[in-house]
mmCIF file of C-alpha atoms in Angstrom:
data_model
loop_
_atom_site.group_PDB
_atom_site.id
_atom_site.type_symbol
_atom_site.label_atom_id
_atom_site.label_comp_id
_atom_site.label_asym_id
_atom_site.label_seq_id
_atom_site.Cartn_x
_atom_site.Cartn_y
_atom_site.Cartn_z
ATOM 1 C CA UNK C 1 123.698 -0.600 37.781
ATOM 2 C CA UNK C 2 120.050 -0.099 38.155
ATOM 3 C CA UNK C 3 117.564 1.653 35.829
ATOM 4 C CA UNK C 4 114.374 3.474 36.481
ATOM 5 C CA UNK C 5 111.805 0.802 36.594
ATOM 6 C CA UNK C 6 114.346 -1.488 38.754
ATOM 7 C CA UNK C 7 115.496 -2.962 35.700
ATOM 8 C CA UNK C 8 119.585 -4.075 36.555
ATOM 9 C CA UNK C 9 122.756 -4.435 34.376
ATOM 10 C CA UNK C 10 125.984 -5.928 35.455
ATOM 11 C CA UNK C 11 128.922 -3.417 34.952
ATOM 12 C CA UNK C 12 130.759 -6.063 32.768
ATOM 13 C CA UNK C 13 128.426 -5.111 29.974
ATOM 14 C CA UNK C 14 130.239 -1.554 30.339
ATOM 15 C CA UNK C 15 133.839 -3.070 30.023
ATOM 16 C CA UNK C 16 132.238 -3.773 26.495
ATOM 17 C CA UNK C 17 130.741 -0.427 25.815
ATOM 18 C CA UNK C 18 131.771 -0.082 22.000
ATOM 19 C CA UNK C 19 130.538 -3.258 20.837
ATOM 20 C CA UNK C 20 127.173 -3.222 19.332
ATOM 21 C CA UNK C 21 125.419 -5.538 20.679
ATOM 22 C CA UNK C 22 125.970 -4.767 24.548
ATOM 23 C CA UNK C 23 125.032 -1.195 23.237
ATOM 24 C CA UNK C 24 121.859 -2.732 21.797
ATOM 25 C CA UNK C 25 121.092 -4.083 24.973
ATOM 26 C CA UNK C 26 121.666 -0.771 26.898
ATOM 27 C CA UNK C 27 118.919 0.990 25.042
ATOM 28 C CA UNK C 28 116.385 -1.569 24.996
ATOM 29 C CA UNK C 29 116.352 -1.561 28.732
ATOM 30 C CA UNK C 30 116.313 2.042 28.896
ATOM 31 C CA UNK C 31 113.352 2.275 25.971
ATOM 32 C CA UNK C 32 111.327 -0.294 28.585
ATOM 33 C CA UNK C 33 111.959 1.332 31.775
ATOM 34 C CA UNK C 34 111.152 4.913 30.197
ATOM 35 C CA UNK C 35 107.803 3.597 28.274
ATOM 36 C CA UNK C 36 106.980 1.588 31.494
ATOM 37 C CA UNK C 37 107.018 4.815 33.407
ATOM 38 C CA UNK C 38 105.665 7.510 30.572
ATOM 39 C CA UNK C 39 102.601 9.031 32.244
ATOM 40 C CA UNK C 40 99.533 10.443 29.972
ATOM 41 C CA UNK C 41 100.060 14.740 29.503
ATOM 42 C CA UNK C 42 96.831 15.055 30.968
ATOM 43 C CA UNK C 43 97.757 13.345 34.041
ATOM 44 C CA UNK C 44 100.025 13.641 36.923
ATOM 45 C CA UNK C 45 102.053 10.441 38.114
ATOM 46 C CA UNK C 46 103.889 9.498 41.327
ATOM 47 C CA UNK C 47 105.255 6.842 42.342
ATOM 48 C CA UNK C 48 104.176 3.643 45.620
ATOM 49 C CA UNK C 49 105.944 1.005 46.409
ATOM 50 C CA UNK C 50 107.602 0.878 43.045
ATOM 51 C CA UNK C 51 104.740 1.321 40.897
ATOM 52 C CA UNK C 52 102.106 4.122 39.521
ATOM 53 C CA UNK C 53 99.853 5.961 40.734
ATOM 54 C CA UNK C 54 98.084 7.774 38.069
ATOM 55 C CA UNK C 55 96.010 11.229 39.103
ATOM 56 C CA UNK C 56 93.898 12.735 36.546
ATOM 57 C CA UNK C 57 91.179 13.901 38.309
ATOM 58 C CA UNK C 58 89.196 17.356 37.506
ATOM 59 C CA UNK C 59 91.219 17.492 33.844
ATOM 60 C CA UNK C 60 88.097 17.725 31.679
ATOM 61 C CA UNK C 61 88.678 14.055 30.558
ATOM 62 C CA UNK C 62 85.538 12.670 28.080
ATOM 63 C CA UNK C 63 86.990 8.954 28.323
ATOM 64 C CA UNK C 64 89.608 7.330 29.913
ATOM 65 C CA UNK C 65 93.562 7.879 28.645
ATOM 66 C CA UNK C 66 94.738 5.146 26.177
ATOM 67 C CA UNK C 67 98.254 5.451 27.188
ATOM 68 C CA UNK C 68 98.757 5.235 30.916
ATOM 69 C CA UNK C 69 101.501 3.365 32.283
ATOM 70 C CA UNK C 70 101.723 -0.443 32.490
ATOM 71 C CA UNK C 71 102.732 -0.253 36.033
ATOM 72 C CA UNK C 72 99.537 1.746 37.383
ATOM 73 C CA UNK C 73 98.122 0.561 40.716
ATOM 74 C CA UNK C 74 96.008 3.339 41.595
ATOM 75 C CA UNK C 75 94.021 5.266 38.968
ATOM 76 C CA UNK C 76 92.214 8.212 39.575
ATOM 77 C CA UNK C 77 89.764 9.920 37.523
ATOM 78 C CA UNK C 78 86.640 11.137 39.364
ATOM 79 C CA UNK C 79 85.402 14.569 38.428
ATOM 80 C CA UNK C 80 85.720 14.170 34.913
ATOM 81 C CA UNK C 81 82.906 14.363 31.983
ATOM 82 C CA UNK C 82 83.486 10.150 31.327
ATOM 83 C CA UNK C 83 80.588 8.692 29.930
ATOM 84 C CA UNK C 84 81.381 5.337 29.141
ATOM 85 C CA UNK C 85 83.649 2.157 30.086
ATOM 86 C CA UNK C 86 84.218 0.591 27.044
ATOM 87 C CA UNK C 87 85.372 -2.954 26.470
ATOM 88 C CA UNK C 88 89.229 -3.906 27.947
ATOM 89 C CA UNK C 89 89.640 -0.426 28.879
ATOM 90 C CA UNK C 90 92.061 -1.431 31.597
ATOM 91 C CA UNK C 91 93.352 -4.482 30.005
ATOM 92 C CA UNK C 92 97.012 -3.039 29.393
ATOM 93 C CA UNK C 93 97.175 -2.785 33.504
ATOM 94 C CA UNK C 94 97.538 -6.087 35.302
ATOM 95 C CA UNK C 95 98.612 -4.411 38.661
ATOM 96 C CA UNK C 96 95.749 -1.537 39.417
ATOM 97 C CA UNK C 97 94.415 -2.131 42.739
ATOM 98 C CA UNK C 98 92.572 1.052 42.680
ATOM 99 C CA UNK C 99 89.778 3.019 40.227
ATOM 100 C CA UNK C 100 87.917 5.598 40.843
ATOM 101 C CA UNK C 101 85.906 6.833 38.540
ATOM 102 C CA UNK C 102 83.513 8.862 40.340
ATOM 103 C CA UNK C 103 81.507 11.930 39.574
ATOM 104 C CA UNK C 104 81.269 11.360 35.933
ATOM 105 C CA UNK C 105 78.539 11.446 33.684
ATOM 106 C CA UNK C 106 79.118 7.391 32.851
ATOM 107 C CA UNK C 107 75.996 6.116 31.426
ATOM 108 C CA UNK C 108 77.567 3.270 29.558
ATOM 109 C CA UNK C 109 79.046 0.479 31.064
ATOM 110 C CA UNK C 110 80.510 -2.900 28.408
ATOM 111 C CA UNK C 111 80.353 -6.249 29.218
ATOM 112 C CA UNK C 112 83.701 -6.185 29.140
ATOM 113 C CA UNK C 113 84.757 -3.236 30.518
ATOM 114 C CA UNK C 114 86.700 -4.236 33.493
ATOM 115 C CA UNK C 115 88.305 -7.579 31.493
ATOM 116 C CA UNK C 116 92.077 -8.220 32.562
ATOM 117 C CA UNK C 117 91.330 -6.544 35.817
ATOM 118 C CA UNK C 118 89.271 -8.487 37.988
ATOM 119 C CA UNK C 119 91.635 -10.495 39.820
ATOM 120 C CA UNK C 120 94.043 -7.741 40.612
ATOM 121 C CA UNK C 121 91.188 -4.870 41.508
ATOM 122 C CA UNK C 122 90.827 -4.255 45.290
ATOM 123 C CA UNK C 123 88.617 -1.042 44.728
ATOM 124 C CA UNK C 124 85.943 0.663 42.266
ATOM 125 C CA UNK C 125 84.062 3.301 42.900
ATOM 126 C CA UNK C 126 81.707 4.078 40.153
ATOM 127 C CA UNK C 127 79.229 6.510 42.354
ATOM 128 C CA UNK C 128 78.041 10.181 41.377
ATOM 129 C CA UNK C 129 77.343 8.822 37.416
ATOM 130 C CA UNK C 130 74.604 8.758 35.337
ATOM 131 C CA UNK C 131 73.887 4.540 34.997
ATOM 132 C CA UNK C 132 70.484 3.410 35.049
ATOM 133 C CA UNK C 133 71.554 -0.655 34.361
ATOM 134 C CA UNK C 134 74.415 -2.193 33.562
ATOM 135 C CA UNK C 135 75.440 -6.043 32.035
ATOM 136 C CA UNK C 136 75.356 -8.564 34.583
ATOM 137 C CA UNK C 137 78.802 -10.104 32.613
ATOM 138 C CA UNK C 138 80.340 -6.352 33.342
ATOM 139 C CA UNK C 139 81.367 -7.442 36.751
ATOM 140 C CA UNK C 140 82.057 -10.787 36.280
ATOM 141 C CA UNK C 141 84.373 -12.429 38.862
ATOM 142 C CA UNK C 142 85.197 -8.955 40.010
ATOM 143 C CA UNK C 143 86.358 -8.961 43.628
ATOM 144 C CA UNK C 144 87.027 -5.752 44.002
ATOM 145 C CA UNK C 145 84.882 -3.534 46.891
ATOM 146 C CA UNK C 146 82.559 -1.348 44.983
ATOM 147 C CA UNK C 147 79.894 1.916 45.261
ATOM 148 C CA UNK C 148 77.608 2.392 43.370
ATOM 149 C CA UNK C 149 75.694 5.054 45.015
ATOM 150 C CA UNK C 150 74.049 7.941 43.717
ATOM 151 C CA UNK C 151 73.002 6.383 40.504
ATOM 152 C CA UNK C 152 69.603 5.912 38.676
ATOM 153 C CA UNK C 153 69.007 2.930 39.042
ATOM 154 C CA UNK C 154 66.054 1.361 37.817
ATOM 155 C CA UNK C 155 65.264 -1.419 39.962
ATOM 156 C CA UNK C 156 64.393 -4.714 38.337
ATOM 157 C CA UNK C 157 65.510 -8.143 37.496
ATOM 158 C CA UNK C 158 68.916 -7.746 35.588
ATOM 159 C CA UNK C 159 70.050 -5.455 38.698
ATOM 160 C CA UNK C 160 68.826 -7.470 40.918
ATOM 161 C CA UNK C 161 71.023 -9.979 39.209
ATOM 162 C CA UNK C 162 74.109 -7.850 38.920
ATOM 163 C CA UNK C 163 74.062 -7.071 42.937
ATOM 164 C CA UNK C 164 73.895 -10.143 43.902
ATOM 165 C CA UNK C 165 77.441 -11.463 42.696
ATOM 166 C CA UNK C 166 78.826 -7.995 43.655
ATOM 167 C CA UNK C 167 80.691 -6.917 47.231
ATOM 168 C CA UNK C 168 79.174 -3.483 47.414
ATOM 169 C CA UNK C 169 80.981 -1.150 49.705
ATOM 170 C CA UNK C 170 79.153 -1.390 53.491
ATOM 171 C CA UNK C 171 79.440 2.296 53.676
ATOM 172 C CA UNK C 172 77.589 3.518 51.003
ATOM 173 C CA UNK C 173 75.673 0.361 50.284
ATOM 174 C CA UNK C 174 72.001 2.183 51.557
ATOM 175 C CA UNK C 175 72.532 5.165 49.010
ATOM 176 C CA UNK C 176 72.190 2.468 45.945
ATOM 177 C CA UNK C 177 68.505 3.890 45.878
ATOM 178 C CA UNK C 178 65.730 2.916 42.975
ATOM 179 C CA UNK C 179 65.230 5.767 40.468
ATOM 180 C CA UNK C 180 62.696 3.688 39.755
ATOM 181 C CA UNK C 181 61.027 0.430 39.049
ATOM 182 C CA UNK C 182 59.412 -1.913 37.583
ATOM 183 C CA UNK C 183 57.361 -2.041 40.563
ATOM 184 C CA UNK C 184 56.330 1.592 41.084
ATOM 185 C CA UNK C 185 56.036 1.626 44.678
ATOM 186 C CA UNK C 186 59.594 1.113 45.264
ATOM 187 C CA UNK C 187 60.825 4.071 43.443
ATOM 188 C CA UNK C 188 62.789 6.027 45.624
ATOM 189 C CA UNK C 189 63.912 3.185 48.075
ATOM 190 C CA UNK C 190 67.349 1.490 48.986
ATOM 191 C CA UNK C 191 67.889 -0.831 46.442
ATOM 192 C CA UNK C 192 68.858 -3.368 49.685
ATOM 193 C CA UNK C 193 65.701 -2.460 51.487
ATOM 194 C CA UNK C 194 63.557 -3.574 48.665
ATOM 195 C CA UNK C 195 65.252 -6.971 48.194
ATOM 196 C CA UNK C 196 65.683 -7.588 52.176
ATOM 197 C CA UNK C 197 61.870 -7.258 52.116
ATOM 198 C CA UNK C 198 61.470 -10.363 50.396
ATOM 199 C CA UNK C 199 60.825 -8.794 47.058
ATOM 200 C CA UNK C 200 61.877 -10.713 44.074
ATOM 201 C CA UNK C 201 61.731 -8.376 41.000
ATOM 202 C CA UNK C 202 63.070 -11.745 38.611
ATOM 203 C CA UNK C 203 59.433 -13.293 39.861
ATOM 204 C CA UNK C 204 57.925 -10.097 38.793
ATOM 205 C CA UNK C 205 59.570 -10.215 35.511
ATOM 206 C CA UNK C 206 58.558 -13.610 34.712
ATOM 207 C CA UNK C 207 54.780 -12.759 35.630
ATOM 208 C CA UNK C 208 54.825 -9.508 33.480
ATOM 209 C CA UNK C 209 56.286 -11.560 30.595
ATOM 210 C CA UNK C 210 53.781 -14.087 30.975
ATOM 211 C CA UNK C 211 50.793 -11.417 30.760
ATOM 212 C CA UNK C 212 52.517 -9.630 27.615
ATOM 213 C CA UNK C 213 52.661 -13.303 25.860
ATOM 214 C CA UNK C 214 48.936 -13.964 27.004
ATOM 215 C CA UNK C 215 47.778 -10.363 25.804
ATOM 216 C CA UNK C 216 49.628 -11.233 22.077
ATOM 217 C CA UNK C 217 47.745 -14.588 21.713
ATOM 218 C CA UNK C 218 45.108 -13.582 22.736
ATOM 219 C CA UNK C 219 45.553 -10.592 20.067
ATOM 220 C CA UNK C 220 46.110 -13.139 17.676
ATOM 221 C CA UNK C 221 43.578 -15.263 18.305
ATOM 222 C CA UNK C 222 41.190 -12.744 17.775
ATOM 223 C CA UNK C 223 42.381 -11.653 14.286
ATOM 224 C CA UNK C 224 42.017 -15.268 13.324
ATOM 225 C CA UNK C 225 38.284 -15.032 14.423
ATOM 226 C CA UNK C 226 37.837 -11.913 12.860
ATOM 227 C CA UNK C 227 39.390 -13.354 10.145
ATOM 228 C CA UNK C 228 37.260 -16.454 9.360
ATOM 229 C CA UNK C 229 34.258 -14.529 9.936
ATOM 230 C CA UNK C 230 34.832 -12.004 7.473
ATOM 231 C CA UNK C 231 35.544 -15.083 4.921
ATOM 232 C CA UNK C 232 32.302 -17.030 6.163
ATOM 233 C CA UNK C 233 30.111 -13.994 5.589
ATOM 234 C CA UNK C 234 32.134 -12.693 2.257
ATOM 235 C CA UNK C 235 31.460 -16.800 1.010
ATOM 236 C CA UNK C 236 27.981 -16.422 1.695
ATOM 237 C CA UNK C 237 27.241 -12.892 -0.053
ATOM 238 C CA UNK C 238 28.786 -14.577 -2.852
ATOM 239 C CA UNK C 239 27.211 -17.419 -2.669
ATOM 240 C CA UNK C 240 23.799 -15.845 -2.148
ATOM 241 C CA UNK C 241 24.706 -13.415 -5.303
ATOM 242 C CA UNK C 242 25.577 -16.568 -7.510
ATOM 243 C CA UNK C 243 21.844 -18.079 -6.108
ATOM 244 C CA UNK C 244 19.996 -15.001 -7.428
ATOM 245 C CA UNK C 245 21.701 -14.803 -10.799
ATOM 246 C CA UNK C 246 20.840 -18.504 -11.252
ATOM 247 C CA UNK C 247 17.338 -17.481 -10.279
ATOM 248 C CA UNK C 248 17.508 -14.934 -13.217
ATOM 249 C CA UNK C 249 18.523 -17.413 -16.004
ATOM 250 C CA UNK C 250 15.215 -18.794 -17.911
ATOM 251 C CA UNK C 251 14.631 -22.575 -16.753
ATOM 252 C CA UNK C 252 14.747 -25.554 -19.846
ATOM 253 C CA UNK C 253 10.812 -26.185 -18.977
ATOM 254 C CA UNK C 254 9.899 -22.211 -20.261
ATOM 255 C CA UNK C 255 12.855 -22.753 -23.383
ATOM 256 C CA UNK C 256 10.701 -25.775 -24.407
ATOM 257 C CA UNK C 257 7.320 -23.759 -24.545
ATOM 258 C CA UNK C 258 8.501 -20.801 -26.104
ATOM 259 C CA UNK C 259 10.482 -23.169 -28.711
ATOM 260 C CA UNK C 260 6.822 -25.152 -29.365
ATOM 261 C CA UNK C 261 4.900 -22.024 -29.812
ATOM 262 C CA UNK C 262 6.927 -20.563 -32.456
ATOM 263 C CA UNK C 263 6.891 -24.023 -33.923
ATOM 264 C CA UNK C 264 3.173 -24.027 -34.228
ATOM 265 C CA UNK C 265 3.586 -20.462 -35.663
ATOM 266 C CA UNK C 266 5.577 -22.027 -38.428
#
């Protein structure tokens, strides 16, 4: 006999019916085949190729269900109000093939947000959200085809980082636009165009870093100055204050007069 889930029990086990154990056995495969299958209330499931395909699309969702089924291959959850991925959100599905997560409002995306999925993951579609940047370890060994269009990006050296290990989808790949930059005059651009044009936004990073650290030591350098010349010309109005009241005291030569005068008095 087969359950729902495929899972299979030989009809000897029946023969045996009343004894415990067998009966133990009955409803621990039908506990696993019905929480294999359960699908989240908010959702609507179906079924391909013997597995799950999870729809929850337009359902008002702010982050993504906890308790969808193990089997999911395809998950769907674009028009939603989403805004973040956190870490191992999918890490309870080792066979989905498929996420879309479109038209959200995702700002937020965790390094490990896509952890215990990247081998199996065949498509992502993260486009129509809110993300300006995202960790370059996010998409780490992720093979998946992915958009990432209609974004705000803001083009510089940790995106230019994160799109180079990625397999963007060919299709949307010149709507990945800059926001904006860290080099102004790119703002508004494919993010592709801009880095096909030879521009490097890492070299740009490193120069702009250099500048900041030159500006601060130069900053400090210049309180040190300021510094010592404050103490040189406090010293010397001390010193030149210590000179005059020396100048004040009476010398020995005028002590010994006055003491010889009122001697001779005497």
């Amino acid at each position: 006999m087969t359950f729902p889930g495929g899972a299979h029990v030989s009809r000897n086990v029946f023969i045996h019916h009343g004894h415990p154990f067998f009966l133990t056995i009955l409803l621990s495969f039908t506990f696993l085949s019905v929480m294999g299958s359960a699908c989240p209330k908010s959702c609507h499931c179906t079924e391909r190729n013997g597995l799950t395909v999870v729809q929850c699309s337009s359902r008002n969702l702010e982050e993504i269900p906890p308790d969808l089924p193990h089997d999911t291959v395809s998950l769907l959850l674009s028009y939603n109000h989403i805004t973040k991925i956190p870490n191992q959100a999918f890490k309870n599905l080792p066979w989905l093939q498929e996420l879309d997560l479109s038209r959200n409002a995702i700002e937020t995306v965790d390094a490990g947000a896509f952890q215990g999925v990247s081998e199996s993951l065949r498509a992502l579609d993260l486009s129509h959200n809110h993300m300006r940047s995202v960790p370059k370890e996010a998409f780490a060994r992720l093979h998946a085809k992915i958009s990432l269009s209609d974004n705000p990006w803001h083009c510089e050296c940790q995106l230019q980082e994160v799109l180079r290990e990625l397999k963007l989808d060919p299709e949307t790949v010149n709507e990945v636009s800059c926001h904006t930059s860290a080099q102004e005059e790119h703002a508004g651009k494919p993010v592709i165009q801009v880095l096909d044009s030879g521009i490097n936004f890492c070299n740009f990073h490193h120069k702009t870093t250099d500048v900041a650290m030159f500006v601060t030591m130069f900053g400090w350098f210049a309180m040190v100055i300021a510094y010592v010349i404050y103490y040189v010309r406090h010293n010397q109005e001390d010193a030149r204050r210590h000179l005059e009241y020396l100048k004040s005291l009476p010398s020995s030569s005028q002590i010994s007069k006055d003491f010889d005068t009122i001697s001779t008095v005497l």
